[in-house]
mmCIF file of C-alpha atoms in Angstrom:
data_model
loop_
_atom_site.group_PDB
_atom_site.id
_atom_site.type_symbol
_atom_site.label_atom_id
_atom_site.label_comp_id
_atom_site.label_asym_id
_atom_site.label_seq_id
_atom_site.Cartn_x
_atom_site.Cartn_y
_atom_site.Cartn_z
ATOM 1 C CA MET A 180 33.039 18.494 228.154
ATOM 2 C CA ALA A 181 33.662 19.388 224.653
ATOM 3 C CA SER A 182 31.624 22.446 223.681
ATOM 4 C CA TRP A 183 28.484 22.028 220.812
ATOM 5 C CA THR A 184 31.069 24.132 218.384
ATOM 6 C CA SER A 185 33.677 21.962 218.836
ATOM 7 C CA LEU A 186 31.493 18.835 218.251
ATOM 8 C CA THR A 187 30.020 20.316 215.202
ATOM 9 C CA LEU A 188 33.332 20.711 213.503
ATOM 10 C CA LEU A 189 34.654 17.257 214.625
ATOM 11 C CA PHE A 190 31.766 15.585 212.658
ATOM 12 C CA PHE A 191 30.963 18.136 209.952
ATOM 13 C CA PRO A 192 33.871 19.670 209.068
ATOM 14 C CA PHE A 193 32.635 20.805 205.660
ATOM 15 C CA LEU A 194 30.939 23.550 207.591
ATOM 16 C CA LEU A 195 34.471 25.194 207.256
ATOM 17 C CA LEU A 196 34.953 24.089 203.964
ATOM 18 C CA THR A 197 32.068 26.255 202.145
ATOM 19 C CA PRO A 198 33.519 26.938 198.381
ATOM 20 C CA SER A 199 34.310 30.487 198.240
ATOM 21 C CA HIS A 200 36.299 32.619 195.423
ATOM 22 C CA ALA A 201 37.889 36.004 195.324
ATOM 23 C CA ALA A 202 35.675 39.031 195.680
ATOM 24 C CA THR A 203 35.788 42.046 193.140
ATOM 25 C CA PHE A 204 35.413 45.670 194.410
ATOM 26 C CA ASP A 205 35.270 48.143 191.835
ATOM 27 C CA VAL A 206 36.285 51.548 193.035
ATOM 28 C CA VAL A 207 34.487 54.653 191.264
ATOM 29 C CA ASN A 208 35.823 58.366 191.615
ATOM 30 C CA GLN A 209 32.698 60.549 190.928
ATOM 31 C CA CYS A 210 34.574 63.396 192.356
ATOM 32 C CA SER A 211 34.740 66.563 190.869
ATOM 33 C CA TYR A 212 38.346 66.208 192.055
ATOM 34 C CA THR A 213 41.512 63.788 191.765
ATOM 35 C CA VAL A 214 41.212 60.980 194.568
ATOM 36 C CA TRP A 215 44.336 58.032 195.046
ATOM 37 C CA ALA A 216 42.123 55.326 196.187
ATOM 38 C CA ALA A 217 43.725 52.454 198.427
ATOM 39 C CA TRP A 218 42.885 49.537 200.261
ATOM 40 C CA ALA A 219 45.010 47.609 202.644
ATOM 41 C CA ALA A 220 44.382 44.557 204.968
ATOM 42 C CA PRO A 221 46.688 42.903 207.947
ATOM 43 C CA GLY A 222 49.901 41.272 206.406
ATOM 44 C CA ASN A 223 51.335 43.816 204.077
ATOM 45 C CA VAL A 224 48.330 43.422 201.497
ATOM 46 C CA GLY A 225 46.918 46.264 199.790
ATOM 47 C CA GLY A 226 47.338 48.697 196.804
ATOM 48 C CA GLY A 227 46.828 52.136 195.420
ATOM 49 C CA GLN A 228 45.705 53.685 192.249
ATOM 50 C CA GLN A 229 45.193 57.553 191.081
ATOM 51 C CA LEU A 230 41.616 58.141 189.874
ATOM 52 C CA ASN A 231 40.767 61.223 188.150
ATOM 53 C CA GLN A 232 36.911 62.345 187.900
ATOM 54 C CA GLY A 233 34.816 59.112 186.019
ATOM 55 C CA GLN A 234 37.691 56.432 186.381
ATOM 56 C CA THR A 235 37.172 53.250 187.805
ATOM 57 C CA TRP A 236 39.782 50.759 189.751
ATOM 58 C CA THR A 237 38.762 46.991 190.143
ATOM 59 C CA VAL A 238 40.205 45.519 193.139
ATOM 60 C CA THR A 239 40.453 41.662 193.749
ATOM 61 C CA VAL A 240 40.519 40.435 197.289
ATOM 62 C CA ASN A 241 41.237 36.915 198.217
ATOM 63 C CA PRO A 242 38.526 35.079 200.221
ATOM 64 C CA GLY A 243 38.798 34.845 203.914
ATOM 65 C CA THR A 244 40.614 38.361 204.093
ATOM 66 C CA ALA A 245 39.866 40.184 206.911
ATOM 67 C CA ALA A 246 40.048 43.832 208.990
ATOM 68 C CA ALA A 247 40.255 45.213 205.206
ATOM 69 C CA ARG A 248 39.293 48.656 204.264
ATOM 70 C CA ILE A 249 39.057 50.530 201.123
ATOM 71 C CA TRP A 250 39.352 54.700 201.235
ATOM 72 C CA ALA A 251 40.295 57.551 199.170
ATOM 73 C CA ARG A 252 43.256 60.035 199.694
ATOM 74 C CA THR A 253 43.074 63.518 198.836
ATOM 75 C CA GLY A 254 45.932 66.193 197.836
ATOM 76 C CA CYS A 255 48.759 63.516 197.399
ATOM 77 C CA SER A 256 51.970 63.694 195.706
ATOM 78 C CA PHE A 257 54.480 60.832 194.753
ATOM 79 C CA ASP A 258 57.668 60.604 193.370
ATOM 80 C CA ALA A 259 58.869 58.065 190.450
ATOM 81 C CA ASN A 260 59.153 55.571 193.024
ATOM 82 C CA GLY A 261 55.727 55.721 194.697
ATOM 83 C CA ASN A 262 56.683 57.023 197.477
ATOM 84 C CA GLY A 263 54.891 60.209 198.910
ATOM 85 C CA HIS A 264 52.529 61.681 201.115
ATOM 86 C CA CYS A 265 48.551 62.924 201.247
ATOM 87 C CA GLN A 266 46.747 65.529 202.672
ATOM 88 C CA THR A 267 44.112 62.937 203.929
ATOM 89 C CA GLY A 268 44.284 59.226 203.992
ATOM 90 C CA ASP A 269 48.025 58.912 203.861
ATOM 91 C CA CYS A 270 49.987 55.864 203.900
ATOM 92 C CA GLY A 271 53.260 56.923 202.743
ATOM 93 C CA LYS A 272 53.229 55.827 199.072
ATOM 94 C CA LEU A 273 51.192 55.355 196.053
ATOM 95 C CA ALA A 274 50.347 51.427 196.997
ATOM 96 C CA CYS A 275 49.563 51.322 200.234
ATOM 97 C CA THR A 276 50.392 47.888 202.297
ATOM 98 C CA SER A 277 49.125 49.625 205.667
ATOM 99 C CA TYR A 278 46.168 51.501 206.920
ATOM 100 C CA GLY A 279 45.936 55.095 206.236
ATOM 101 C CA SER A 280 45.888 57.994 208.756
ATOM 102 C CA PRO A 281 42.690 59.995 210.083
ATOM 103 C CA PRO A 282 40.849 61.613 208.631
ATOM 104 C CA ASN A 283 39.202 59.184 205.872
ATOM 105 C CA THR A 284 36.276 57.731 205.356
ATOM 106 C CA LEU A 285 36.549 53.929 205.393
ATOM 107 C CA ALA A 286 34.578 51.255 203.443
ATOM 108 C CA GLU A 287 35.358 47.925 205.607
ATOM 109 C CA PHE A 288 34.935 44.673 205.285
ATOM 110 C CA ALA A 289 35.992 41.092 206.296
ATOM 111 C CA LEU A 290 35.249 38.273 203.649
ATOM 112 C CA ASN A 291 33.894 34.405 203.921
ATOM 113 C CA GLN A 292 33.788 34.742 207.940
ATOM 114 C CA ASN A 293 32.868 31.355 209.821
ATOM 115 C CA SER A 294 31.987 31.039 213.504
ATOM 116 C CA PRO A 295 29.623 28.250 213.613
ATOM 117 C CA PRO A 296 26.731 27.455 214.728
ATOM 118 C CA TYR A 297 26.281 31.422 214.308
ATOM 119 C CA TYR A 298 27.011 31.935 210.894
ATOM 120 C CA THR A 299 29.052 30.546 207.735
ATOM 121 C CA ASN A 300 30.627 31.644 204.744
ATOM 122 C CA ARG A 301 29.181 35.230 205.685
ATOM 123 C CA ASP A 302 30.730 38.779 204.272
ATOM 124 C CA PHE A 303 30.556 41.588 207.020
ATOM 125 C CA ILE A 304 30.629 45.089 205.596
ATOM 126 C CA ASP A 305 30.193 48.608 206.911
ATOM 127 C CA ILE A 306 31.226 52.499 206.241
ATOM 128 C CA SER A 307 33.144 53.563 209.153
ATOM 129 C CA LEU A 308 33.740 57.343 210.450
ATOM 130 C CA VAL A 309 35.890 56.201 213.536
ATOM 131 C CA GLN A 310 39.135 57.848 212.074
ATOM 132 C CA GLY A 311 36.794 60.935 210.645
ATOM 133 C CA PHE A 312 35.765 61.972 207.250
ATOM 134 C CA ASN A 313 37.257 63.056 203.933
ATOM 135 C CA VAL A 314 34.974 62.452 201.106
ATOM 136 C CA PRO A 315 31.272 61.098 200.677
ATOM 137 C CA MET A 316 31.207 57.387 200.105
ATOM 138 C CA ASP A 317 28.520 54.762 198.980
ATOM 139 C CA PHE A 318 29.203 51.207 199.501
ATOM 140 C CA ARG A 319 26.939 48.493 198.023
ATOM 141 C CA SER A 320 26.677 45.198 196.877
ATOM 142 C CA THR A 321 26.462 44.193 193.178
ATOM 143 C CA SER A 322 25.567 40.601 193.347
ATOM 144 C CA ALA A 323 22.186 39.156 192.716
ATOM 145 C CA SER A 324 22.519 37.245 196.023
ATOM 146 C CA CYS A 325 22.511 40.540 197.801
ATOM 147 C CA SER A 326 21.133 44.065 198.279
ATOM 148 C CA GLN A 327 23.174 45.885 200.471
ATOM 149 C CA ASP A 328 23.697 49.591 200.054
ATOM 150 C CA ILE A 329 25.485 51.831 202.934
ATOM 151 C CA GLN A 330 25.746 55.557 202.185
ATOM 152 C CA CYS A 331 27.443 58.399 203.778
ATOM 153 C CA THR A 332 26.894 61.543 201.402
ATOM 154 C CA ALA A 333 26.147 64.495 203.815
ATOM 155 C CA ASP A 334 28.295 67.852 204.117
ATOM 156 C CA VAL A 335 30.141 66.346 207.088
ATOM 157 C CA VAL A 336 33.172 68.561 206.438
ATOM 158 C CA GLY A 337 31.122 71.798 205.918
ATOM 159 C CA GLN A 338 29.040 71.237 209.254
ATOM 160 C CA CYS A 339 32.401 69.750 211.176
ATOM 161 C CA PRO A 340 32.796 71.041 214.716
ATOM 162 C CA SER A 341 35.519 73.365 214.951
ATOM 163 C CA ALA A 342 37.676 71.450 217.348
ATOM 164 C CA LEU A 343 37.670 68.663 214.655
ATOM 165 C CA LYS A 344 37.973 70.382 211.817
ATOM 166 C CA VAL A 345 41.639 69.994 209.852
ATOM 167 C CA PRO A 346 42.926 70.628 206.107
ATOM 168 C CA GLY A 347 40.890 68.548 203.910
ATOM 169 C CA GLY A 348 38.508 66.898 206.264
ATOM 170 C CA CYS A 349 36.758 66.296 209.653
ATOM 171 C CA ASP A 350 38.772 64.392 211.968
ATOM 172 C CA ASP A 351 38.039 62.015 214.599
ATOM 173 C CA PRO A 352 37.876 62.723 218.483
ATOM 174 C CA CYS A 353 40.596 59.991 219.646
ATOM 175 C CA THR A 354 43.018 61.403 216.851
ATOM 176 C CA ILE A 355 42.336 65.135 218.492
ATOM 177 C CA PHE A 356 42.098 64.123 222.291
ATOM 178 C CA LYS A 357 43.628 60.971 222.905
ATOM 179 C CA THR A 358 41.614 59.948 225.828
ATOM 180 C CA ALA A 359 39.788 56.614 226.572
ATOM 181 C CA GLN A 360 36.131 58.287 226.558
ATOM 182 C CA TYR A 361 36.740 58.940 222.408
ATOM 183 C CA CYS A 362 39.643 56.037 221.674
ATOM 184 C CA CYS A 363 37.694 53.208 223.722
ATOM 185 C CA PRO A 364 40.572 50.925 223.873
ATOM 186 C CA ASN A 365 40.321 47.340 223.901
ATOM 187 C CA GLY A 366 38.115 45.774 226.868
ATOM 188 C CA SER A 367 36.748 48.994 227.815
ATOM 189 C CA SER A 368 33.310 50.063 227.655
ATOM 190 C CA CYS A 369 32.252 53.309 226.216
ATOM 191 C CA GLU A 370 29.558 55.263 225.003
ATOM 192 C CA PRO A 371 28.106 57.737 222.709
ATOM 193 C CA THR A 372 29.799 61.250 222.824
ATOM 194 C CA THR A 373 28.718 64.454 221.528
ATOM 195 C CA TYR A 374 30.932 64.047 218.646
ATOM 196 C CA SER A 375 30.127 60.451 217.521
ATOM 197 C CA LYS A 376 26.345 61.841 217.813
ATOM 198 C CA PHE A 377 26.936 64.542 215.045
ATOM 199 C CA PHE A 378 28.636 61.915 212.976
ATOM 200 C CA LYS A 379 25.493 59.561 213.298
ATOM 201 C CA SER A 380 23.153 62.409 212.691
ATOM 202 C CA LEU A 381 24.511 62.943 209.151
ATOM 203 C CA CYS A 382 25.336 59.413 208.588
ATOM 204 C CA PRO A 383 22.828 57.107 210.317
ATOM 205 C CA LYS A 384 24.337 53.935 208.956
ATOM 206 C CA ALA A 385 27.932 54.532 209.337
ATOM 207 C CA TYR A 386 30.207 53.655 212.287
ATOM 208 C CA SER A 387 30.398 56.802 214.374
ATOM 209 C CA TYR A 388 32.626 55.211 217.437
ATOM 210 C CA PRO A 389 34.019 51.785 217.802
ATOM 211 C CA LYS A 390 31.069 50.404 219.925
ATOM 212 C CA ASP A 391 28.669 51.425 217.075
ATOM 213 C CA ASP A 392 27.984 47.500 215.865
ATOM 214 C CA ALA A 393 24.099 47.236 216.269
ATOM 215 C CA THR A 394 23.293 49.724 213.880
ATOM 216 C CA SER A 395 26.551 49.880 211.459
ATOM 217 C CA THR A 396 27.307 46.119 210.465
ATOM 218 C CA PHE A 397 25.783 44.649 207.444
ATOM 219 C CA THR A 398 26.255 41.095 206.040
ATOM 220 C CA CYS A 399 26.027 39.368 202.629
ATOM 221 C CA PRO A 400 26.668 35.499 201.388
ATOM 222 C CA GLY A 401 30.362 34.834 200.753
ATOM 223 C CA GLY A 402 31.393 35.293 197.346
ATOM 224 C CA THR A 403 29.730 38.621 196.546
ATOM 225 C CA ASN A 404 31.118 41.219 194.828
ATOM 226 C CA TYR A 405 31.119 44.953 195.440
ATOM 227 C CA LYS A 406 31.013 48.619 194.346
ATOM 228 C CA VAL A 407 32.598 51.512 196.403
ATOM 229 C CA THR A 408 31.929 54.870 194.939
ATOM 230 C CA PHE A 409 33.468 58.234 196.257
ATOM 231 C CA CYS A 410 31.096 61.660 195.814
ATOM 232 C CA PRO A 411 28.102 59.456 194.512
#
């Protein structure tokens, strides 16, 4: 027998044809030092930009983009071809087309997502510390249709447990220990740990481990625009 969802799509296909347009993300560096902002999504999509203090980089992201992230890199050096390395958040080049390496504070998003009958044309956004922390961050919507504001502004690096301390940031326990307890491989069940509770205590709205969905995922209508600020 056809499922309710299948019948819905058969007789009401317009649910998947919700008009949508590209979203803009204004990425602002308010840190007292230079960062190299980056964004990436699956399919070798992304980019990067050096941002001195007070500078803004506007990123335009196609509707339907999912599993995407924006982050700051620190301690970077690139050659004339844009190849190089960073102390934190490294992707190997100035214009990233792949995710950065830990530690890096992440602004994650999926745009214009549909799962009838539960929701249509919704954006999902979050700040994640699952890959550790390198710079404070504010991730907020800027459109009148949504008023989300997620922050992680605590001195995480200054209070970082000694086992997670690395140059330039506070690393994640999965990267350090490489065990299922901390890495939560697909299909497994895992619980908060001492280290995830440390991150959660400082940034209550941020993901502290991979299964931290209930208190860390936020939504806006599709078509919303956003602002990501480093060192707000």
